[in-house]
GROMACS .gro file of C-alpha atoms in nm:
model
  280
    1MET     CA    1   7.537  10.647  11.981
    2GLY     CA    2   7.913  10.676  11.923
    3THR     CA    3   8.096  10.547  11.622
    4VAL     CA    4   8.299  10.229  11.614
    5VAL     CA    5   8.611  10.443  11.620
    6GLU     CA    6   8.498  10.614  11.940
    7ALA     CA    7   8.408  10.283  12.100
    8ALA     CA    8   8.738  10.128  12.003
    9SER     CA    9   8.926  10.433  12.129
   10LYS     CA   10   8.789  10.376  12.478
   11ASN     CA   11   8.960  10.037  12.483
   12ALA     CA   12   9.281  10.136  12.304
   13ASN     CA   13   9.498  10.106  12.614
   14GLY     CA   14   9.359   9.765  12.702
   15SER     CA   15   9.387   9.620  12.354
   16ILE     CA   16   9.568   9.326  12.202
   17LEU     CA   17   9.890   9.491  12.317
   18GLU     CA   18   9.820   9.308  12.642
   19LYS     CA   19   9.870   8.983  12.452
   20LYS     CA   20  10.228   8.861  12.456
   21ASN     CA   21  10.407   8.907  12.125
   22PRO     CA   22  10.119   8.880  11.877
   23THR     CA   23  10.231   8.768  11.532
   24VAL     CA   24  10.116   8.998  11.253
   25VAL     CA   25  10.159   8.933  10.882
   26PHE     CA   26  10.061   9.212  10.643
   27VAL     CA   27   9.904   9.084  10.321
   28LEU     CA   28   9.940   9.325  10.031
   29GLY     CA   29   9.867   9.317   9.660
   30GLY     CA   30   9.664   9.501   9.401
   31PRO     CA   31   9.284   9.473   9.388
   32GLY     CA   32   9.197   9.135   9.238
   33SER     CA   33   9.535   8.977   9.319
   34GLY     CA   34   9.365   8.701   9.520
   35LYS     CA   35   9.467   8.807   9.870
   36GLY     CA   36   9.135   8.715  10.030
   37THR     CA   37   9.127   8.365   9.882
   38GLN     CA   38   9.479   8.288   9.995
   39CYS     CA   39   9.413   8.431  10.342
   40ALA     CA   40   9.119   8.190  10.376
   41ASN     CA   41   9.352   7.901  10.293
   42ILE     CA   42   9.611   8.020  10.547
   43VAL     CA   43   9.344   8.045  10.817
   44LYS     CA   44   9.228   7.691  10.744
   45HIS     CA   45   9.573   7.535  10.739
   46PHE     CA   46   9.776   7.743  10.985
   47GLY     CA   47   9.533   7.886  11.242
   48TYR     CA   48   9.570   8.258  11.176
   49THR     CA   49   9.286   8.507  11.216
   50HIS     CA   50   9.217   8.689  10.890
   51LEU     CA   51   9.140   9.058  10.927
   52SER     CA   52   9.050   9.227  10.601
   53ALA     CA   53   9.074   9.603  10.629
   54GLY     CA   54   8.830   9.626  10.338
   55ASP     CA   55   8.576   9.392  10.501
   56LEU     CA   56   8.594   9.584  10.829
   57LEU     CA   57   8.540   9.911  10.646
   58ARG     CA   58   8.247   9.769  10.448
   59ALA     CA   59   8.089   9.636  10.768
   60GLU     CA   60   8.114   9.984  10.916
   61ILE     CA   61   7.951  10.128  10.604
   62LYS     CA   62   7.670   9.875  10.635
   63SER     CA   63   7.612   9.977  10.997
   64GLY     CA   64   7.482  10.313  10.873
   65SER     CA   65   7.689  10.512  11.119
   66GLU     CA   66   7.825  10.858  11.050
   67ASN     CA   67   8.167  10.699  11.037
   68GLY     CA   68   8.040  10.449  10.779
   69THR     CA   69   7.898  10.723  10.556
   70MET     CA   70   8.231  10.904  10.561
   71ILE     CA   71   8.412  10.582  10.465
   72GLN     CA   72   8.167  10.514  10.181
   73ASN     CA   73   8.215  10.859  10.028
   74MET     CA   74   8.594  10.830  10.039
   75ILE     CA   75   8.594  10.487   9.874
   76LYS     CA   76   8.366  10.609   9.594
   77GLU     CA   77   8.615  10.888   9.526
   78GLY     CA   78   8.902  10.639   9.519
   79LYS     CA   79   9.063  10.794   9.827
   80ILE     CA   80   9.243  10.625  10.114
   81VAL     CA   81   9.051  10.607  10.441
   82PRO     CA   82   9.232  10.788  10.730
   83SER     CA   83   9.475  10.570  10.923
   84GLU     CA   84   9.304  10.624  11.258
   85VAL     CA   85   8.974  10.485  11.131
   86THR     CA   86   9.119  10.160  11.000
   87ILE     CA   87   9.360  10.105  11.289
   88LYS     CA   88   9.081  10.137  11.546
   89LEU     CA   89   8.866   9.889  11.357
   90LEU     CA   90   9.161   9.649  11.336
   91GLN     CA   91   9.237   9.688  11.705
   92ARG     CA   92   8.883   9.604  11.803
   93ALA     CA   93   8.878   9.298  11.576
   94MET     CA   94   9.210   9.177  11.718
   95GLN     CA   95   9.083   9.219  12.073
   96GLU     CA   96   8.770   9.021  12.000
   97SER     CA   97   8.939   8.737  11.812
   98GLY     CA   98   9.096   8.556  12.107
   99ASN     CA   99   9.391   8.470  11.881
  100ASP     CA  100   9.749   8.598  11.873
  101LYS     CA  101   9.828   8.530  11.505
  102PHE     CA  102   9.685   8.772  11.250
  103LEU     CA  103   9.678   8.817  10.875
  104ILE     CA  104   9.603   9.183  10.808
  105ASP     CA  105   9.477   9.202  10.451
  106GLY     CA  106   9.494   9.525  10.249
  107PHE     CA  107   9.663   9.734  10.518
  108PRO     CA  108   9.882   9.938  10.548
  109ARG     CA  109   9.798  10.105  10.219
  110ASN     CA  110  10.051  10.385  10.247
  111GLU     CA  111  10.348  10.500  10.450
  112GLU     CA  112  10.126  10.698  10.686
  113ASN     CA  113   9.922  10.383  10.759
  114ARG     CA  114  10.239  10.186  10.821
  115ALA     CA  115  10.396  10.436  11.060
  116ALA     CA  116  10.068  10.492  11.243
  117PHE     CA  117  10.003  10.120  11.290
  118GLU     CA  118  10.347  10.055  11.435
  119LYS     CA  119  10.325  10.363  11.660
  120VAL     CA  120   9.972  10.299  11.789
  121THR     CA  121   9.997   9.921  11.836
  122GLY     CA  122  10.368   9.885  11.905
  123ILE     CA  123  10.369   9.593  11.661
  124GLU     CA  124  10.599   9.543  11.364
  125PRO     CA  125  10.496   9.269  11.119
  126ALA     CA  126  10.682   8.941  11.114
  127TYR     CA  127  10.682   8.981  10.738
  128VAL     CA  128  10.475   9.100  10.442
  129LEU     CA  129  10.308   8.866  10.192
  130TYR     CA  130  10.306   9.049   9.860
  131PHE     CA  131  10.080   8.899   9.591
  132ASP     CA  132  10.224   9.029   9.265
  133CYS     CA  133   9.985   9.020   8.968
  134PRO     CA  134   9.969   9.206   8.632
  135GLU     CA  135   9.712   9.484   8.617
  136GLU     CA  136   9.536   9.328   8.316
  137GLU     CA  137   9.478   9.001   8.504
  138MET     CA  138   9.352   9.179   8.816
  139GLU     CA  139   9.113   9.386   8.606
  140ARG     CA  140   8.981   9.073   8.433
  141ARG     CA  141   8.919   8.902   8.767
  142LEU     CA  142   8.740   9.200   8.920
  143LEU     CA  143   8.511   9.251   8.622
  144SER     CA  144   8.423   8.882   8.599
  145ARG     CA  145   8.337   8.826   8.963
  146ASN     CA  146   7.990   8.893   9.098
  147GLN     CA  147   8.011   9.010   9.458
  148GLY     CA  148   7.770   9.302   9.434
  149ARG     CA  149   8.036   9.551   9.538
  150GLU     CA  150   7.958   9.908   9.436
  151ASP     CA  151   8.324   9.979   9.368
  152ASP     CA  152   8.366   9.695   9.115
  153ASN     CA  153   8.322   9.905   8.802
  154ILE     CA  154   8.591   9.983   8.547
  155GLU     CA  155   8.639  10.347   8.645
  156THR     CA  156   8.673  10.280   9.016
  157ILE     CA  157   8.887   9.971   8.959
  158ARG     CA  158   9.139  10.175   8.763
  159LYS     CA  159   9.144  10.439   9.036
  160ARG     CA  160   9.221  10.162   9.285
  161PHE     CA  161   9.507  10.035   9.067
  162LYS     CA  162   9.652  10.386   9.055
  163VAL     CA  163   9.624  10.430   9.432
  164PHE     CA  164   9.796  10.095   9.491
  165LEU     CA  165  10.089  10.180   9.264
  166GLU     CA  166  10.136  10.527   9.409
  167SER     CA  167  10.073  10.454   9.776
  168SER     CA  168  10.116  10.085   9.860
  169LEU     CA  169  10.429   9.999   9.662
  170PRO     CA  170  10.640  10.234   9.880
  171VAL     CA  171  10.525  10.033  10.185
  172ILE     CA  172  10.633   9.711  10.015
  173ASN     CA  173  10.967   9.869   9.924
  174TYR     CA  174  11.015   9.983  10.286
  175TYR     CA  175  10.972   9.632  10.424
  176ASP     CA  176  11.168   9.478  10.135
  177ALA     CA  177  11.468   9.687  10.241
  178LYS     CA  178  11.434   9.523  10.583
  179GLY     CA  179  11.421   9.174  10.434
  180LYS     CA  180  11.058   9.124  10.534
  181VAL     CA  181  10.881   9.087  10.199
  182ARG     CA  182  10.774   8.745  10.068
  183LYS     CA  183  10.681   8.803   9.704
  184ILE     CA  184  10.443   8.557   9.538
  185ASP     CA  185  10.346   8.528   9.171
  186ALA     CA  186   9.968   8.565   9.202
  187ALA     CA  187   9.886   8.541   8.830
  188ARG     CA  188   9.880   8.161   8.851
  189PRO     CA  189   9.583   7.937   8.942
  190ILE     CA  190   9.474   7.944   9.307
  191GLU     CA  191   9.618   7.602   9.388
  192GLU     CA  192   9.961   7.690   9.250
  193VAL     CA  193   9.968   8.018   9.438
  194PHE     CA  194   9.885   7.840   9.763
  195GLU     CA  195  10.173   7.598   9.710
  196SER     CA  196  10.402   7.901   9.721
  197VAL     CA  197  10.222   8.027  10.031
  198LYS     CA  198  10.263   7.690  10.205
  199ALA     CA  199  10.635   7.702  10.136
  200ILE     CA  200  10.645   8.017  10.350
  201PHE     CA  201  10.415   7.905  10.632
  202GLY     CA  202  10.425   7.525  10.630
  203PRO     CA  203  10.780   7.397  10.679
  204LYS     CA  204  10.860   7.660  10.939
  205ASN     CA  205  10.553   7.587  11.146
  206GLU     CA  206  10.603   7.212  11.131
  207LYS     CA  207  10.959   7.247  11.261
  208VAL     CA  208  10.863   7.500  11.524
  209ASN     CA  209  10.582   7.280  11.653
  210GLN     CA  210  10.814   6.979  11.671
  211TYR     CA  211  11.092   7.155  11.858
  212VAL     CA  212  10.862   7.352  12.085
  213ARG     CA  213  10.727   7.018  12.206
  214ILE     CA  214  11.078   6.886  12.263
  215MET     CA  215  11.204   7.195  12.442
  216SER     CA  216  10.892   7.222  12.655
  217LYS     CA  217  10.935   6.863  12.767
  218LEU     CA  218  11.301   6.919  12.843
  219TYR     CA  219  11.195   7.198  13.073
  220MET     CA  220  10.899   7.013  13.221
  221TYR     CA  221  11.108   6.711  13.316
  222LYS     CA  222  11.400   6.931  13.425
  223PHE     CA  223  11.665   6.752  13.220
  224HIS     CA  224  12.003   6.916  13.269
  225PHE     CA  225  12.049   7.052  12.918
  226ALA     CA  226  12.395   7.203  12.982
  227SER     CA  227  12.539   6.861  13.057
  228LYS     CA  228  12.425   6.730  12.719
  229THR     CA  229  12.522   7.020  12.492
  230LYS     CA  230  12.812   7.245  12.405
  231ILE     CA  231  12.690   7.585  12.293
  232GLY     CA  232  12.944   7.864  12.250
  233ASN     CA  233  12.883   8.189  12.434
  234HIS     CA  234  12.876   8.372  12.100
  235TYR     CA  235  12.536   8.216  12.031
  236PHE     CA  236  12.391   8.388  12.334
  237SER     CA  237  12.514   8.732  12.230
  238ARG     CA  238  12.417   8.671  11.867
  239PHE     CA  239  12.055   8.597  11.952
  240ALA     CA  240  12.038   8.827  12.258
  241LEU     CA  241  11.903   8.540  12.465
  242PRO     CA  242  11.805   8.646  12.818
  243PHE     CA  243  12.008   8.378  12.996
  244GLY     CA  244  12.362   8.246  13.021
  245PRO     CA  245  12.479   7.885  12.972
  246ILE     CA  246  12.166   7.675  12.974
  247ASP     CA  247  12.048   7.482  13.277
  248TYR     CA  248  11.687   7.443  13.169
  249VAL     CA  249  11.516   7.556  12.852
  250HIS     CA  250  11.193   7.738  12.921
  251PRO     CA  251  10.960   7.815  12.625
  252ARG     CA  252  10.952   8.184  12.711
  253PHE     CA  253  11.325   8.210  12.640
  254TYR     CA  254  11.306   8.121  12.272
  255GLY     CA  255  10.966   8.269  12.184
  256GLY     CA  256  10.915   8.086  11.856
  257ASN     CA  257  11.238   8.210  11.695
  258LEU     CA  258  11.300   7.932  11.444
  259GLU     CA  259  11.676   7.982  11.420
  260VAL     CA  260  11.719   7.967  11.796
  261ILE     CA  261  11.497   7.659  11.823
  262LEU     CA  262  11.688   7.480  11.547
  263LEU     CA  263  12.019   7.577  11.708
  264LEU     CA  264  11.915   7.430  12.040
  265ALA     CA  265  11.759   7.121  11.887
  266ALA     CA  266  12.067   7.057  11.673
  267CYS     CA  267  12.289   7.029  11.980
  268SER     CA  268  12.417   6.690  12.084
  269VAL     CA  269  12.103   6.538  12.233
  270PRO     CA  270  12.108   6.166  12.143
  271ALA     CA  271  11.850   6.073  11.877
  272HIS     CA  272  11.689   5.806  12.096
  273PHE     CA  273  11.650   6.063  12.373
  274VAL     CA  274  11.474   6.308  12.139
  275THR     CA  275  11.244   6.028  12.019
  276LYS     CA  276  11.154   5.949  12.378
  277LEU     CA  277  11.065   6.311  12.440
  278GLU     CA  278  10.844   6.324  12.130
  279ASN     CA  279  10.654   6.020  12.254
  280LEU     CA  280  10.601   6.139  12.612
   0.00000   0.00000   0.00000
């Protein structure tokens, strides 16, 4: 019987890349920073699929495969699992989820992971959630929890801290230089941390949902948008929109880009007209 990696490799060309514009958010932070707990909250409130690289690797270990034994030995030694192994497991999980919005937790762990993920999947993350927490607090949390994990002992925990600092921080710095890092103080209580998370996910999604409904209805009922708005041509070049002066607004043209949606929605459509659309 082949390994999960081999099985996933057979389907690599027919993977989630067939989905249109999947949204990927990398979730990074040291061991014990609370990533998993916050991901569960995001899934519940915002409809993302949570893919924990660690959970996928542990499931493979539990399967007893040759691949799983190799993973187990590397984790015990505090080493990083090869990029190919984790990416294939992630690809398979993304394929099977039926969703197009993903939180990828604990990956990429180094620059090689990052480059390999973008090359293999063709996906660049929308942004990176970075849960920043002091090492002393993370160590306290890990030693006090009781999950039965073999790698939750003081020696291995400290190896994991060291690996994170040496390997994962450069990934965070890479995306920070691109303006894609959302840093969160994770030393606070769970509820307070999630308030910060909601500030990133919540308001944007509420506005997007509202204006997607409006724009979709404008298209569906074929209202002549150009006759009701005055949008300068510079907006089209600025956002690289694939159309000229607007006749109809089709959802595929704005693809969830909040700034474009807000620009369109802020044009001179009478308030009573917008209200009518919302109530259709």
